[in-house]
Short mmCIF file of C-alpha atoms and ligand atoms in Angstrom, two decimals:
data_model
loop_
_atom_site.label_atom_id
_atom_site.label_comp_id
_atom_site.label_asym_id
_atom_site.label_seq_id
_atom_site.Cartn_x
_atom_site.Cartn_y
_atom_site.Cartn_z
CA MET A 1 -2.76 -14.81 -16.85
CA ALA A 2 0.21 -16.37 -15.10
CA SER A 3 1.86 -15.94 -18.52
CA CYS A 4 1.76 -12.14 -18.16
CA THR A 5 4.98 -10.41 -16.95
CA ILE A 6 4.62 -7.95 -14.11
CA GLY A 7 7.11 -5.09 -14.05
CA PHE A 8 7.70 -2.82 -11.18
CA ILE A 9 9.24 0.66 -11.69
CA GLY A 10 10.86 1.11 -8.14
CA GLY A 11 11.75 -1.69 -5.91
CA GLY A 12 11.34 -0.15 -2.44
CA ASN A 13 9.09 -1.13 0.52
CA MET A 14 5.80 -1.33 -1.17
CA ALA A 15 7.12 -3.08 -4.33
CA ALA A 16 8.93 -5.67 -2.17
CA SER A 17 5.68 -6.33 -0.21
CA MET A 18 3.83 -6.87 -3.40
CA ILE A 19 6.46 -9.11 -4.94
CA GLY A 20 6.47 -11.17 -1.69
CA GLY A 21 2.67 -11.57 -2.10
CA LEU A 22 2.87 -12.56 -5.72
CA ILE A 23 5.61 -15.11 -5.11
CA ALA A 24 3.73 -16.56 -2.12
CA ASN A 25 0.75 -16.96 -4.50
CA GLN A 26 2.77 -18.96 -6.85
CA TRP A 27 3.45 -16.13 -9.41
CA PRO A 28 6.53 -17.56 -11.40
CA ALA A 29 9.51 -15.44 -10.49
CA GLU A 30 10.70 -15.34 -13.93
CA LYS A 31 7.41 -13.43 -14.84
CA ILE A 32 8.38 -10.56 -12.36
CA ILE A 33 10.95 -7.85 -13.32
CA VAL A 34 11.95 -4.76 -11.18
CA SER A 35 13.82 -1.59 -12.09
CA ASP A 36 15.63 0.45 -9.36
CA PRO A 37 18.61 2.60 -9.53
CA THR A 38 20.10 1.47 -6.33
CA ALA A 39 22.21 -1.64 -6.69
CA GLU A 40 21.75 -2.60 -2.98
CA THR A 41 18.00 -2.64 -3.59
CA ARG A 42 18.25 -4.78 -6.79
CA ASN A 43 20.64 -7.25 -5.24
CA LYS A 44 18.40 -7.67 -2.17
CA LEU A 45 15.32 -8.39 -4.27
CA GLN A 46 17.13 -10.74 -6.44
CA GLN A 47 18.46 -12.74 -3.51
CA GLN A 48 15.09 -12.74 -1.55
CA PHE A 49 12.98 -13.59 -4.64
CA SER A 50 15.09 -14.80 -7.53
CA ILE A 51 13.38 -12.23 -9.77
CA THR A 52 14.81 -10.26 -12.72
CA THR A 53 16.16 -6.78 -11.90
CA ALA A 54 17.19 -3.87 -14.21
CA ASP A 55 18.92 -0.58 -13.49
CA ASN A 56 16.77 1.23 -16.02
CA ASN A 57 13.03 1.71 -16.40
CA GLN A 58 12.85 1.21 -20.06
CA GLN A 59 13.74 -2.49 -19.92
CA VAL A 60 10.64 -2.96 -17.56
CA ALA A 61 8.53 -0.98 -19.84
CA GLU A 62 9.49 -3.03 -22.67
CA GLN A 63 9.17 -6.43 -21.04
CA ALA A 64 6.23 -6.28 -18.78
CA ASP A 65 2.50 -6.55 -19.71
CA VAL A 66 1.52 -4.89 -16.36
CA ILE A 67 3.65 -2.10 -15.12
CA VAL A 68 3.37 -1.22 -11.36
CA LEU A 69 4.49 2.47 -10.79
CA ALA A 70 6.02 1.92 -7.33
CA ILE A 71 8.16 5.13 -7.06
CA LYS A 72 7.62 8.15 -4.71
CA PRO A 73 4.84 10.63 -5.86
CA GLN A 74 7.83 13.39 -6.02
CA ILE A 75 9.36 11.76 -8.99
CA MET A 76 6.37 10.27 -10.75
CA GLN A 77 6.08 13.03 -13.37
CA GLN A 78 9.75 12.73 -14.43
CA VAL A 79 9.64 8.95 -14.57
CA CYS A 80 6.44 8.80 -16.38
CA LEU A 81 7.40 11.43 -19.09
CA ALA A 82 10.51 9.27 -19.89
CA LEU A 83 8.35 6.24 -20.13
CA ALA A 84 5.40 7.57 -22.08
CA GLU A 85 6.41 6.43 -25.47
CA SER A 86 7.32 2.80 -24.73
CA LEU A 87 4.16 2.34 -22.54
CA SER A 88 1.83 3.74 -25.19
CA GLN A 89 3.37 1.77 -27.84
CA LYS A 90 3.13 -1.53 -25.90
CA GLN A 91 -0.51 -1.09 -24.65
CA SER A 92 0.51 -2.24 -21.26
CA VAL A 93 -1.77 -1.90 -18.13
CA VAL A 94 -0.40 0.61 -15.84
CA ILE A 95 -1.12 0.29 -12.10
CA SER A 96 -0.11 3.45 -9.94
CA ILE A 97 0.30 2.88 -6.22
CA ALA A 98 1.45 6.41 -5.58
CA ALA A 99 -0.39 8.32 -2.82
CA GLY A 100 -2.21 11.46 -4.21
CA ILE A 101 -1.20 11.30 -7.75
CA THR A 102 -4.41 11.45 -9.81
CA CYS A 103 -5.47 9.71 -12.98
CA SER A 104 -5.53 12.94 -14.83
CA ALA A 105 -2.02 13.95 -13.84
CA LEU A 106 -0.92 10.51 -14.78
CA LYS A 107 -2.71 10.68 -18.29
CA SER A 108 -1.12 14.15 -18.77
CA TRP A 109 2.28 12.50 -18.58
CA LEU A 110 1.63 9.00 -20.07
CA GLY A 111 -0.94 10.07 -22.74
CA ASP A 112 -4.68 9.75 -22.74
CA SER A 113 -4.84 6.45 -24.33
CA ILE A 114 -3.04 4.64 -21.44
CA SER A 115 -4.84 1.93 -19.65
CA LEU A 116 -4.65 3.27 -16.25
CA VAL A 117 -5.54 1.80 -12.67
CA ARG A 118 -5.04 3.55 -9.46
CA VAL A 119 -4.50 1.24 -6.55
CA MET A 120 -3.79 1.93 -2.87
CA PRO A 121 -2.25 -1.16 -1.37
CA ASN A 122 -0.72 -1.74 2.10
CA THR A 123 2.44 -3.56 3.40
CA PRO A 124 0.78 -6.55 4.75
CA ALA A 125 0.76 -7.55 0.99
CA LEU A 126 4.22 -9.17 1.75
CA LEU A 127 2.26 -12.06 3.34
CA GLY A 128 -0.74 -11.96 1.21
CA VAL A 129 -2.95 -10.27 3.76
CA GLY A 130 -2.87 -6.86 2.57
CA ILE A 131 -5.82 -4.98 1.29
CA SER A 132 -6.03 -2.43 -1.75
CA GLY A 133 -8.41 0.19 -2.83
CA LEU A 134 -8.65 0.11 -6.69
CA TYR A 135 -10.04 2.67 -9.05
CA ALA A 136 -9.86 2.03 -12.80
CA GLN A 137 -10.33 4.77 -15.39
CA GLY A 138 -10.68 4.10 -19.07
CA THR A 139 -9.70 0.51 -18.89
CA SER A 140 -11.45 -2.39 -20.67
CA ALA A 141 -13.23 -5.08 -18.47
CA GLU A 142 -10.43 -7.45 -19.20
CA GLN A 143 -7.72 -4.95 -18.33
CA LYS A 144 -9.49 -4.19 -14.95
CA ALA A 145 -9.96 -7.86 -14.29
CA LEU A 146 -6.18 -8.36 -14.88
CA ALA A 147 -5.26 -5.51 -12.30
CA ILE A 148 -7.68 -6.98 -9.82
CA GLU A 149 -6.27 -10.43 -10.18
CA VAL A 150 -2.64 -8.99 -9.89
CA MET A 151 -3.72 -7.13 -6.65
CA SER A 152 -5.44 -10.14 -5.34
CA SER A 153 -1.99 -11.74 -4.82
CA ALA A 154 -1.47 -9.07 -2.13
CA GLY A 155 -4.81 -9.64 -0.39
CA GLU A 156 -8.19 -8.38 -0.55
CA VAL A 157 -9.36 -5.84 -3.12
CA VAL A 158 -12.02 -3.05 -2.86
CA GLU A 159 -13.11 -1.35 -5.88
CA VAL A 160 -14.21 2.19 -5.45
CA GLU A 161 -16.43 3.99 -8.06
CA GLN A 162 -14.94 7.64 -7.48
CA GLU A 163 -11.28 8.54 -7.67
CA SER A 164 -11.44 10.73 -4.61
CA LEU A 165 -12.11 7.77 -2.51
CA ILE A 166 -8.59 6.58 -3.06
CA ASP A 167 -7.54 9.35 -0.74
CA SER A 168 -9.94 8.01 1.92
CA VAL A 169 -8.57 4.33 1.34
CA THR A 170 -5.03 5.82 1.69
CA ALA A 171 -5.91 7.37 5.10
CA ILE A 172 -7.51 4.15 6.45
CA SER A 173 -5.72 1.05 5.10
CA GLY A 174 -2.71 2.57 3.01
CA SER A 175 -1.22 4.20 6.08
CA GLY A 176 -3.22 2.14 8.50
CA PRO A 177 -0.62 -0.51 9.48
CA ALA A 178 1.45 2.19 10.94
CA TYR A 179 -1.29 3.30 13.25
CA PHE A 180 -1.68 -0.27 14.59
CA PHE A 181 2.19 -0.55 14.80
CA LEU A 182 2.17 2.61 16.82
CA LEU A 183 -0.22 1.22 19.23
CA MET A 184 1.60 -1.98 19.40
CA GLU A 185 4.98 -0.07 20.14
CA ALA A 186 3.18 2.05 22.90
CA MET A 187 1.83 -1.28 24.46
CA GLU A 188 5.18 -3.00 24.20
CA LYS A 189 6.78 -0.18 25.97
CA THR A 190 4.48 -0.11 28.84
CA ALA A 191 4.35 -3.86 29.07
CA GLN A 192 8.16 -3.63 29.98
CA GLN A 193 7.45 -0.79 32.37
CA LEU A 194 5.05 -3.38 34.11
CA GLY A 195 7.84 -5.69 34.42
CA LEU A 196 7.65 -8.07 31.45
CA ASN A 197 10.67 -8.74 29.36
CA GLN A 198 10.92 -7.50 25.75
CA GLN A 199 10.28 -10.98 24.31
CA GLN A 200 7.11 -11.47 26.53
CA ALA A 201 5.86 -8.01 25.75
CA ALA A 202 6.11 -8.56 21.98
CA GLN A 203 4.52 -11.94 22.12
CA LEU A 204 1.49 -10.53 24.27
CA VAL A 205 0.95 -7.56 22.12
CA GLN A 206 1.37 -9.35 18.80
CA ALA A 207 -1.05 -12.30 19.79
CA THR A 208 -3.61 -9.80 21.20
CA ALA A 209 -3.53 -7.64 18.00
CA ASN A 210 -3.90 -10.80 15.78
CA GLY A 211 -6.66 -12.23 18.00
CA ALA A 212 -8.53 -8.95 18.05
CA ALA A 213 -8.39 -8.74 14.23
CA GLN A 214 -9.29 -12.37 13.76
CA MET A 215 -12.39 -11.89 16.05
CA ALA A 216 -13.54 -8.74 14.30
CA LYS A 217 -13.24 -10.65 10.89
CA GLN A 218 -14.75 -13.91 11.94
CA THR A 219 -17.36 -13.31 14.33
CA GLY A 220 -19.48 -10.71 12.13
CA LEU A 221 -19.83 -8.61 15.31
CA ASP A 222 -18.79 -4.93 14.99
CA ALA A 223 -16.01 -3.56 16.91
CA ALA A 224 -18.03 -1.76 19.48
CA GLU A 225 -19.77 -4.95 20.47
CA LEU A 226 -16.58 -6.89 20.68
CA ARG A 227 -15.14 -4.10 22.85
CA ARG A 228 -18.15 -4.16 25.15
CA ARG A 229 -17.75 -7.95 25.54
CA VAL A 230 -14.19 -7.39 26.98
CA THR A 231 -15.28 -4.56 29.17
CA SER A 232 -16.72 -5.76 32.62
CA PRO A 233 -18.51 -3.06 34.60
CA GLY A 234 -15.89 -1.71 37.03
CA GLY A 235 -13.20 -3.88 35.78
CA THR A 236 -9.72 -3.31 34.38
CA THR A 237 -10.79 -2.80 30.74
CA ALA A 238 -13.34 -0.16 31.93
CA ALA A 239 -10.29 1.58 33.73
CA ALA A 240 -8.37 1.75 30.71
CA ILE A 241 -11.09 2.65 28.16
CA ASN A 242 -12.39 5.48 30.39
CA GLN A 243 -8.98 6.88 30.37
CA PHE A 244 -8.85 6.67 26.45
CA ILE A 245 -12.24 8.27 26.21
CA ASP A 246 -11.56 10.97 28.68
CA GLU A 247 -8.46 11.76 26.82
CA ASP A 248 -10.48 12.01 23.49
CA PHE A 249 -8.93 8.93 21.82
CA ILE A 250 -11.86 8.89 19.30
CA GLY A 251 -11.35 12.42 18.50
CA LEU A 252 -7.55 11.99 18.11
CA VAL A 253 -8.00 9.22 15.66
CA ASP A 254 -10.52 11.14 13.70
CA ARG A 255 -8.07 14.06 13.50
CA ALA A 256 -5.01 11.90 12.53
CA LEU A 257 -6.95 9.94 9.65
CA HIS A 258 -8.39 13.33 8.32
CA ALA A 259 -4.68 14.56 8.19
CA ALA A 260 -3.70 11.59 6.20
CA GLU A 261 -6.56 12.28 3.69
CA LYS A 262 -5.68 15.83 3.55
CA ARG A 263 -1.96 15.08 2.84
CA SER A 264 -2.91 12.65 0.14
CA ILE A 265 -4.97 15.38 -1.64
CA GLU A 266 -2.19 17.89 -1.06
CA MET A 267 0.47 15.57 -2.41
CA GLY A 268 -1.67 15.17 -5.59
CA GLU A 269 -1.69 18.97 -6.16
CA GLN A 270 1.91 19.34 -5.12
CA PHE A 271 3.52 16.87 -7.34
CA ALA A 272 1.26 17.15 -10.46
CA ASN A 273 2.79 19.18 -13.24
CA GLN A 274 6.00 20.34 -11.49
CA GLU A 275 8.53 22.02 -13.75
CA THR A 276 10.41 19.27 -15.29
CA LEU A 277 13.94 19.01 -14.31
N1 NAI B 1 5.18 1.97 2.00
C1 NAI B 1 3.76 1.76 1.99
O1 NAI B 1 3.19 1.48 2.96
C2 NAI B 1 2.89 2.23 0.78
C3 NAI B 1 3.47 3.05 -0.19
N2 NAI B 1 2.69 3.34 -1.27
C4 NAI B 1 3.24 4.19 -2.37
O2 NAI B 1 4.27 3.32 -2.97
C5 NAI B 1 5.07 4.25 -3.55
C6 NAI B 1 6.51 3.85 -3.16
O3 NAI B 1 6.65 3.92 -1.64
P1 NAI B 1 7.64 3.09 -0.90
O4 NAI B 1 7.94 1.75 -1.46
O5 NAI B 1 7.20 3.12 0.50
O6 NAI B 1 9.05 4.01 -1.12
P2 NAI B 1 10.69 3.44 -1.18
O7 NAI B 1 11.31 4.73 -0.97
O8 NAI B 1 10.67 2.31 -0.19
O9 NAI B 1 10.67 2.85 -2.74
C7 NAI B 1 10.89 3.64 -3.68
C8 NAI B 1 11.98 3.00 -4.69
O10 NAI B 1 12.12 3.93 -5.98
C9 NAI B 1 13.51 3.82 -6.32
N3 NAI B 1 13.55 4.94 -7.23
C10 NAI B 1 14.09 6.17 -7.07
N4 NAI B 1 14.17 6.79 -8.22
C11 NAI B 1 13.72 5.99 -9.22
C12 NAI B 1 13.78 5.95 -10.57
N5 NAI B 1 13.90 7.08 -11.34
N6 NAI B 1 13.21 5.04 -11.20
C13 NAI B 1 12.90 3.77 -10.52
N7 NAI B 1 12.94 3.75 -9.26
C14 NAI B 1 13.42 4.70 -8.48
C15 NAI B 1 14.23 3.98 -5.00
O11 NAI B 1 15.49 3.60 -5.19
C16 NAI B 1 13.37 3.09 -3.88
O12 NAI B 1 13.87 1.86 -3.87
C17 NAI B 1 4.93 5.68 -3.18
O13 NAI B 1 4.30 6.36 -4.17
C18 NAI B 1 3.91 5.58 -2.00
O14 NAI B 1 2.98 6.59 -2.05
C19 NAI B 1 1.43 3.02 -1.41
C20 NAI B 1 0.82 2.19 -0.25
C21 NAI B 1 1.44 1.94 0.80
O1 LIG B 2 3.06 7.36 3.80
C1 LIG B 2 2.93 7.44 2.56
O2 LIG B 2 2.76 8.48 1.87
C2 LIG B 2 2.41 6.10 1.84
C3 LIG B 2 1.17 6.04 1.24
C4 LIG B 2 0.41 5.14 2.16
C5 LIG B 2 1.44 4.43 3.10
N1 LIG B 2 2.56 4.90 2.81
#
């Protein structure tokens, strides 16, 4: 498997995170190629990871066995139409990580015979501690296994049986790091108002977030029980939790995550079959 070349079309934030995960997992740098129109992006990736870069997508389509489409949903149609011929000739496995864009839209641009896997990763892939939702349509068992193996370099992989669940994964774990970062930002801001300096605030918040995640993962206890164990009756945690509950924090999270899922579905509709430029 390590003999296979992975190509990224688009070398932005998510591609860089995935490449970081691959390299950290000993994927040979000479077996990774990325195309991006921005010279600055290419130079940065080259310097950081010593991988091959290209200023045109065709080169990646021709050289790679697994192609990760890591471009914005808005330009997916235009890029896919331009690559359709070379990708179908080479029988590559194509992994799309774009939010919203459905297999049926991708197949209408790349051809029905394409081996397609839709994946929703997240940025902690950079450290190999990401998680991806994966949905394979019309791929052989070997091709799906290859896609799972590639994505495993970025962290855990959860396979879903229905394509619509990729919108749910997007709302939970694809966008999810940003929700935790927002909470961290808010906690760090208040920590400073409470007299701690910036470095102390960041250290306290980061270690707390990490400790809470590790406890949830390693104890096997559910989040509600872990929360109860911190919350002494009449104590400080109860004072904060009561404030959260009185101000409908649970409802707010529910509405925010539904907004993300809805946007993923909308983007699929909005960017499918646009008038070609
Ligand atoms: N950032 C995230 O946390 C996640 C992003 N995604 C998906 O990953 C995809 C990329 O998102 P980001 O990396 O955040 O965006 P980004 O804007 O950081 O990266 C996109 C890259 O594509 C390049 N590009 C523009 N036109 C191109 C073309 N014609 N051919 C090749 N490359 C081109 C840009 O120069 C840029 O470097 C999106 O579809 C997004 O939905 C999925 C999961 C998480
Ligand atoms: O915000 C977005 O649309 C992408 C998809 C998931 C995370 N970032």
